[in-house]
Coordinates of C-alpha atoms and ligand atoms in Angstrom, one line a residue:
M265 CA 5.2 -25.3 3.6
N266 CA 5.8 -26.2 -0.1
K267 CA 4.0 -23.2 -1.4
H268 CA 6.7 -21.8 -3.7
L269 CA 8.4 -25.0 -4.6
W270 CA 7.0 -25.2 -8.1
S271 CA 6.5 -21.6 -8.9
F272 CA 9.8 -21.2 -10.8
A273 CA 8.9 -24.0 -13.1
F274 CA 5.5 -22.7 -13.8
S275 CA 6.7 -19.2 -14.3
A276 CA 9.0 -20.5 -16.9
L277 CA 6.1 -22.3 -18.6
A278 CA 3.9 -19.3 -18.3
L279 CA 6.5 -17.0 -19.9
V280 CA 7.0 -19.5 -22.7
A281 CA 3.2 -19.6 -23.1
C282 CA 3.1 -15.8 -23.3
G283 CA 5.6 -15.9 -26.1
K284 CA 8.4 -14.4 -24.0
K285 CA 11.8 -15.9 -24.1
E286 CA 13.1 -17.4 -20.9
D287 CA 15.3 -20.4 -20.6
A288 CA 13.7 -23.1 -18.5
P289 CA 16.1 -24.5 -15.8
A290 CA 17.5 -27.8 -16.7
A291 CA 16.1 -29.9 -13.9
V292 CA 16.2 -33.5 -15.2
V293 CA 17.8 -35.1 -18.2
V294 CA 15.1 -36.1 -20.6
P295 CA 15.5 -37.4 -24.1
T296 CA 16.1 -34.9 -26.9
P297 CA 12.8 -33.3 -27.9
A298 CA 11.3 -35.1 -30.9
A299 CA 9.0 -32.9 -33.0
S300 CA 6.5 -35.7 -33.4
A301 CA 7.4 -39.4 -33.2
P302 CA 4.8 -41.8 -34.6
A303 CA 2.3 -43.5 -32.3
A304 CA 2.4 -46.9 -34.0
V305 CA 4.4 -49.7 -32.3
S306 CA 4.9 -53.2 -33.6
S307 CA 3.6 -55.4 -30.8
A308 CA 2.2 -58.9 -30.3
E309 CA -0.5 -57.4 -28.1
E310 CA -4.2 -57.6 -29.1
K311 CA -5.2 -54.3 -30.5
V312 CA -7.1 -53.1 -27.4
L313 CA -6.5 -50.2 -25.0
N314 CA -8.5 -49.6 -21.8
I315 CA -8.4 -46.1 -20.5
Y316 CA -9.8 -44.8 -17.2
N317 CA -9.9 -41.0 -17.0
W318 CA -11.9 -38.2 -15.3
P319 CA -15.1 -37.0 -17.0
D320 CA -14.9 -34.1 -19.5
Y321 CA -11.1 -34.6 -19.9
I322 CA -10.3 -35.5 -23.4
A323 CA -10.4 -33.7 -26.7
K324 CA -13.1 -34.6 -29.2
D325 CA -11.1 -36.5 -31.8
M326 CA -8.2 -37.7 -29.7
V327 CA -9.4 -41.3 -29.3
A328 CA -10.9 -41.6 -32.8
N329 CA -7.7 -40.4 -34.5
F330 CA -5.5 -42.8 -32.4
E331 CA -7.8 -45.7 -33.3
K332 CA -7.7 -44.8 -37.0
E333 CA -4.0 -44.5 -37.1
T334 CA -3.1 -47.6 -35.0
G335 CA -6.0 -49.9 -35.4
I336 CA -6.1 -50.1 -31.6
K337 CA -9.7 -50.2 -30.2
V338 CA -10.0 -47.9 -27.2
N339 CA -12.4 -48.6 -24.4
Y340 CA -12.8 -45.4 -22.4
Q341 CA -14.4 -45.2 -19.0
T342 CA -14.5 -42.4 -16.4
F343 CA -14.2 -42.0 -12.6
E344 CA -15.1 -39.0 -10.5
N345 CA -12.4 -38.6 -7.9
N346 CA -9.0 -39.8 -6.9
E347 CA -10.4 -41.9 -4.0
A348 CA -12.4 -44.0 -6.5
L349 CA -9.4 -44.6 -8.8
H350 CA -7.1 -45.3 -5.8
A351 CA -9.5 -47.9 -4.4
K352 CA -9.6 -49.8 -7.8
L353 CA -5.8 -49.7 -8.1
V354 CA -5.4 -51.1 -4.6
A355 CA -7.9 -53.9 -5.2
G356 CA -5.9 -54.8 -8.4
N357 CA -7.0 -56.4 -11.6
T358 CA -8.5 -53.1 -12.8
G359 CA -8.5 -54.2 -16.4
Y360 CA -7.2 -50.7 -17.3
D361 CA -4.1 -50.0 -19.3
I362 CA -4.0 -46.3 -18.7
V363 CA -5.2 -44.5 -15.6
V364 CA -5.0 -40.8 -14.8
P365 CA -4.3 -40.3 -11.1
G366 CA -3.8 -36.8 -9.5
A367 CA -0.1 -36.4 -8.6
V368 CA -1.2 -36.2 -4.9
F369 CA -2.4 -39.8 -5.1
A370 CA 0.3 -41.1 -7.5
K371 CA 3.1 -41.2 -4.8
P372 CA 1.5 -43.8 -2.7
Q373 CA 0.5 -45.7 -5.9
I374 CA 4.2 -45.7 -7.0
D375 CA 5.4 -46.5 -3.5
G376 CA 2.9 -49.3 -3.2
G377 CA 4.0 -50.9 -6.5
L378 CA 0.7 -50.4 -8.2
L379 CA 2.1 -48.7 -11.3
L380 CA 4.4 -49.9 -14.1
K381 CA 7.7 -48.2 -14.8
L382 CA 7.5 -46.4 -18.1
D383 CA 9.7 -47.6 -20.9
K384 CA 10.8 -44.2 -22.3
A385 CA 12.4 -45.8 -25.3
K386 CA 8.9 -46.4 -26.4
I387 CA 7.9 -42.7 -25.9
G388 CA 9.8 -40.9 -28.6
N389 CA 7.9 -37.6 -27.9
Y390 CA 8.8 -37.6 -24.2
G391 CA 11.3 -34.8 -24.8
N392 CA 8.4 -32.5 -25.7
L393 CA 7.6 -32.2 -22.0
D394 CA 8.7 -29.1 -20.1
S395 CA 11.9 -30.2 -18.3
A396 CA 11.4 -27.7 -15.4
I397 CA 8.0 -29.1 -14.7
M398 CA 9.2 -32.7 -15.0
G399 CA 12.0 -31.8 -12.5
K400 CA 9.5 -30.6 -10.0
L401 CA 7.2 -33.6 -10.6
G402 CA 10.3 -35.6 -9.7
T403 CA 9.5 -34.7 -6.0
I404 CA 6.5 -37.0 -6.3
D405 CA 7.9 -39.4 -8.9
P406 CA 11.7 -39.6 -8.4
G407 CA 13.5 -39.8 -11.8
N408 CA 10.1 -39.3 -13.6
G409 CA 9.9 -43.1 -13.8
Y410 CA 6.1 -43.5 -13.7
L411 CA 4.1 -40.4 -14.6
V412 CA 3.5 -38.3 -17.7
P413 CA 1.5 -35.1 -17.1
W414 CA -1.9 -35.1 -18.8
A415 CA -2.9 -31.6 -17.7
W416 CA -2.7 -29.2 -14.8
S417 CA -4.9 -26.6 -13.2
F418 CA -5.8 -25.4 -9.7
T419 CA -8.5 -25.8 -7.2
T420 CA -10.3 -22.5 -6.6
V421 CA -13.6 -20.7 -6.4
G422 CA -15.9 -20.3 -9.4
I423 CA -18.8 -17.9 -9.6
N424 CA -21.8 -17.0 -11.6
K425 CA -21.0 -13.2 -11.6
G426 CA -24.6 -11.9 -12.0
K427 CA -26.1 -14.2 -9.5
V428 CA -23.4 -13.6 -6.9
A429 CA -23.6 -9.8 -7.3
K430 CA -27.4 -10.0 -6.7
A431 CA -27.1 -12.3 -3.7
L432 CA -24.4 -10.3 -2.0
G433 CA -26.4 -7.1 -2.5
A434 CA -24.7 -4.2 -0.8
T435 CA -21.9 -6.4 0.5
P436 CA -18.8 -6.0 -1.7
M437 CA -16.9 -9.0 -3.1
P438 CA -14.2 -10.1 -0.6
E439 CA -10.6 -9.5 -1.5
N440 CA -9.9 -13.2 -1.0
A441 CA -12.2 -15.4 -3.1
W442 CA -11.9 -18.3 -0.6
E443 CA -14.2 -16.3 1.8
L444 CA -17.1 -16.9 -0.6
V445 CA -17.1 -20.6 0.3
F446 CA -15.6 -20.7 3.8
N447 CA -16.7 -17.5 5.6
P448 CA -20.3 -17.8 7.0
V449 CA -20.7 -14.0 6.5
Y450 CA -20.7 -14.6 2.7
T451 CA -22.1 -18.1 2.6
A452 CA -25.2 -17.1 4.5
K453 CA -25.9 -14.6 1.7
L454 CA -25.0 -16.9 -1.2
K455 CA -27.0 -19.8 0.2
S456 CA -30.0 -18.5 -1.8
C457 CA -28.4 -18.9 -5.2
G458 CA -26.6 -22.2 -4.5
I459 CA -23.2 -23.1 -3.1
A460 CA -21.6 -26.3 -4.5
Y461 CA -18.5 -28.2 -3.2
L462 CA -16.6 -30.9 -4.9
D463 CA -17.5 -34.3 -3.5
S464 CA -14.3 -35.7 -2.1
P465 CA -12.3 -35.3 1.2
T466 CA -9.0 -34.6 -0.5
E467 CA -10.6 -31.9 -2.7
V468 CA -12.2 -30.0 0.2
I469 CA -10.1 -30.5 3.4
P470 CA -6.8 -29.2 1.8
P471 CA -8.3 -25.9 0.6
A472 CA -10.1 -25.5 4.0
M473 CA -6.7 -26.0 5.8
H474 CA -5.1 -23.5 3.4
Y475 CA -7.8 -21.0 4.2
L476 CA -7.1 -21.4 7.9
G477 CA -3.4 -20.6 7.2
K478 CA -2.3 -24.2 7.7
N479 CA -0.3 -26.4 5.3
A480 CA -2.8 -27.6 2.7
Y481 CA -1.0 -30.9 2.7
S482 CA -0.8 -31.3 6.5
N483 CA -0.8 -34.9 7.7
D484 CA -1.8 -33.8 11.2
P485 CA -5.2 -35.0 12.3
A486 CA -5.5 -31.9 14.5
D487 CA -5.4 -29.8 11.3
H488 CA -8.1 -32.0 9.7
K489 CA -10.2 -31.5 12.8
A490 CA -9.7 -27.7 12.7
A491 CA -10.8 -27.7 9.0
G492 CA -13.9 -29.8 9.9
E493 CA -14.8 -27.4 12.7
M494 CA -14.5 -24.4 10.4
L495 CA -16.5 -26.2 7.7
A496 CA -19.3 -27.1 10.1
K497 CA -20.1 -23.4 10.4
V498 CA -20.9 -23.1 6.7
R499 CA -22.5 -26.5 6.3
P500 CA -26.1 -25.2 6.6
H501 CA -25.4 -22.9 3.6
I502 CA -24.1 -25.6 1.2
R503 CA -26.6 -26.7 -1.4
M504 CA -24.8 -29.7 -2.9
F505 CA -21.7 -31.9 -3.1
S506 CA -21.3 -32.1 -6.8
S507 CA -19.9 -34.6 -9.3
T508 CA -21.4 -32.7 -12.2
M509 CA -19.9 -29.3 -11.4
I510 CA -19.6 -28.2 -15.0
D511 CA -23.3 -28.5 -15.7
D512 CA -24.3 -27.2 -12.2
L513 CA -22.4 -24.0 -12.9
A514 CA -23.2 -23.7 -16.5
G515 CA -26.9 -24.4 -15.9
G516 CA -27.2 -22.1 -12.9
K517 CA -27.9 -24.7 -10.2
A518 CA -24.9 -23.3 -8.3
C519 CA -23.8 -19.7 -8.2
V520 CA -20.6 -20.4 -6.2
A521 CA -18.4 -23.4 -6.3
L522 CA -15.3 -24.9 -4.7
A523 CA -14.1 -26.4 -7.9
W524 CA -11.3 -27.0 -10.4
A525 CA -10.4 -23.9 -12.5
G526 CA -10.3 -26.1 -15.7
D527 CA -13.9 -27.3 -15.1
I528 CA -15.0 -23.8 -14.3
N529 CA -13.5 -22.7 -17.6
I530 CA -15.4 -25.4 -19.4
A531 CA -18.6 -24.3 -17.6
R532 CA -18.1 -20.8 -18.8
G533 CA -17.9 -22.0 -22.4
R534 CA -20.8 -24.3 -22.0
A535 CA -23.0 -21.5 -20.5
I536 CA -22.2 -19.3 -23.5
E537 CA -22.8 -22.1 -26.0
N538 CA -26.2 -22.8 -24.4
K539 CA -27.0 -19.1 -24.3
S540 CA -28.0 -19.6 -20.7
G541 CA -27.1 -16.1 -19.6
N542 CA -24.9 -17.5 -16.8
D543 CA -21.7 -15.6 -16.6
V544 CA -19.2 -18.0 -15.1
E545 CA -15.7 -17.2 -14.0
A546 CA -12.8 -18.9 -12.2
L547 CA -11.4 -16.6 -9.6
L548 CA -7.8 -16.2 -8.5
P549 CA -7.8 -16.1 -4.7
S550 CA -5.5 -13.5 -3.1
T551 CA -3.9 -16.3 -1.0
G552 CA -3.6 -18.6 -4.0
G553 CA -5.3 -21.6 -5.4
L554 CA -4.1 -25.2 -5.0
I555 CA -2.2 -26.4 -8.1
F556 CA -2.8 -29.9 -9.2
F557 CA -1.4 -32.3 -11.9
D558 CA -3.3 -35.2 -13.4
T559 CA -1.0 -37.8 -14.9
L560 CA -1.0 -40.7 -17.3
A561 CA 0.2 -43.9 -15.6
I562 CA 0.1 -47.6 -16.5
P563 CA -1.2 -50.0 -13.8
K564 CA 1.3 -52.7 -12.9
D565 CA -0.9 -55.5 -14.2
A566 CA -2.0 -53.8 -17.4
K567 CA -2.7 -56.3 -20.2
H568 CA -1.7 -53.9 -23.0
P569 CA 1.3 -52.0 -21.9
D570 CA 2.7 -51.5 -25.4
N571 CA -0.6 -50.0 -26.5
A572 CA -0.5 -47.8 -23.4
H573 CA 3.0 -46.5 -24.3
A574 CA 1.8 -45.9 -27.9
F575 CA -1.1 -43.8 -26.7
I576 CA 1.2 -41.8 -24.3
N577 CA 3.6 -41.2 -27.2
Y578 CA 0.7 -40.1 -29.4
F579 CA -0.7 -37.8 -26.7
L580 CA 2.7 -36.1 -26.4
R581 CA 2.7 -34.9 -30.1
P582 CA 2.5 -31.1 -29.9
E583 CA -0.8 -30.9 -31.8
V584 CA -2.5 -33.6 -29.7
S585 CA -1.5 -32.1 -26.4
A586 CA -2.5 -28.6 -27.7
S587 CA -5.9 -29.9 -28.6
L588 CA -6.6 -30.7 -24.9
S589 CA -5.8 -27.1 -23.8
N590 CA -7.6 -25.6 -26.8
E591 CA -10.8 -27.6 -26.3
L592 CA -10.9 -28.0 -22.5
S593 CA -9.1 -24.9 -21.1
Y594 CA -6.7 -27.0 -19.0
A595 CA -3.0 -26.2 -19.1
T596 CA -0.5 -28.5 -20.8
A597 CA 3.0 -29.5 -19.6
N598 CA 4.0 -30.2 -23.2
K599 CA 6.3 -27.3 -23.9
A600 CA 6.5 -28.2 -27.6
S601 CA 2.8 -27.8 -27.9
L602 CA 2.4 -24.3 -26.6
A603 CA 2.9 -22.7 -30.0
Q604 CA -0.2 -24.5 -31.1
V605 CA -2.4 -23.4 -28.1
K606 CA -4.7 -20.6 -29.1
A607 CA -3.6 -17.1 -28.0
E608 CA -6.7 -16.5 -25.9
I609 CA -6.2 -19.7 -24.0
V610 CA -2.5 -19.0 -23.4
Q611 CA -3.3 -15.5 -22.1
D612 CA -6.2 -16.6 -19.9
K613 CA -4.9 -16.5 -16.3
A614 CA -7.5 -19.0 -15.3
V615 CA -5.8 -21.5 -17.6
F616 CA -2.1 -20.5 -17.4
P617 CA -1.9 -18.2 -14.4
D618 CA 0.6 -15.4 -14.6
T619 CA 3.8 -15.3 -12.5
A620 CA 2.3 -13.2 -9.7
N621 CA -0.6 -15.6 -9.2
L622 CA 1.6 -18.7 -9.6
Q623 CA 3.8 -17.5 -6.8
K624 CA 0.9 -17.4 -4.4
M625 CA -0.3 -20.9 -5.3
V626 CA 0.1 -24.0 -3.3
S627 CA 2.1 -26.8 -4.9
P628 CA 0.9 -30.4 -4.8
A629 CA 2.4 -32.8 -2.2
S630 CA 1.1 -36.2 -1.0
F631 CA -0.7 -37.5 2.1
S632 CA 0.0 -40.5 4.3
N633 CA -2.6 -43.3 4.3
E634 CA -3.5 -42.2 7.9
A635 CA -4.0 -38.6 6.8
R636 CA -6.3 -39.7 4.0
E637 CA -8.4 -41.6 6.5
S638 CA -8.5 -38.8 8.9
M639 CA -9.6 -36.4 6.2
S640 CA -12.2 -38.8 5.0
N641 CA -13.7 -38.9 8.6
A642 CA -13.7 -35.1 8.9
F643 CA -15.3 -34.8 5.5
T644 CA -18.0 -37.4 6.2
S645 CA -19.0 -35.6 9.5
F646 CA -19.0 -32.3 7.6
K647 CA -21.3 -33.7 4.9
K648 CA -23.7 -35.3 7.5
G649 CA -23.7 -32.0 9.4
K650 CA -22.6 -33.7 12.6
Ligands
LIG38 N1 -13.0 -32.5 -16.1 C1 -11.7 -32.9 -15.6 C2 -11.5 -33.1 -14.2 C3 -10.1 -33.4 -13.8 C4 -9.9 -33.1 -12.4 N2 -8.8 -33.6 -11.7 C5 -8.7 -32.9 -10.6 C6 -7.7 -33.4 -9.6 C7 -7.5 -32.4 -8.5 N3 -6.9 -32.9 -7.3

């Protein structure tokens, strides 16, 4: 199990975020922190940058400010899950200059030669990253050659508090929030107000394995089968497999969700903004959530690699990274930016979990190709209800 592998690094980050002093362990040698190196690079490339990111995952003015400053025109498109991005990268000729794979998928992409090695000389702000986190990311990307963290969060359970309380009636909330989505005793009651799952094998089977007490990153088909059998029991109670989780939670289509804490946080804000009366909250399961990292990477055949480096450098400015946490309630790995993240975000355990919660959480690892296929089969049968 790799459960506690990253907890020290995150604890260090969380403490810094809370304004307490603790030296982060020196895990890898990174360039000396630069306060804020300029984004502009002189390059013969045409002034175009094609970015492929997840939905609802960029601060409002981030692209416009970069365009204004550099004259580089950004084309921005989105994908819904790691499987979709991975398939494009494997097919090649994506046309993208920056992609944002989850760390879990990045390892096979690095090993398969699908990504370009970063030229850190072009990323003057690289040293703003938390060295402890980068050291741990080195277990997936040895020497931190290919990936720059965009944001991190954890897979967990989100609820609409009022609707869940009503649907559960006299049944008290379980101690472990995972019961709300995996235990038929609870799902049978919550069916009436709507249970939503993420729509991807590698987002659902790992937490199901974790709930069963197995390694969430098991490559063993027997574990995927066991997860599938457990999930079959709650299948009749699941209302939807959602790619629009933020709106489904904020708008009240779902009262319980297996979802990403960051998106649940966004849903909470959106529900308040829309005065919907939906009281959304990301829970911290007693057995821990599943930490994930989404990372900036450059496809091997990118046509505008200099522009991609310029964007990564721009993103690593403290104020730019901080804007992602401030506007989207996802955690940043840019240590130099923490002072500019709003206090209420820094102190929100659903954004930057405290040490006690971090220690329970599962750290990311990667799956073999065979395991991804086996999980995909288990997930498809689960969805079909067969
Ligand atoms: N709205 C932003 C969604 C980003 C989610 N990435 C999740 C990867 C988890 N494996």
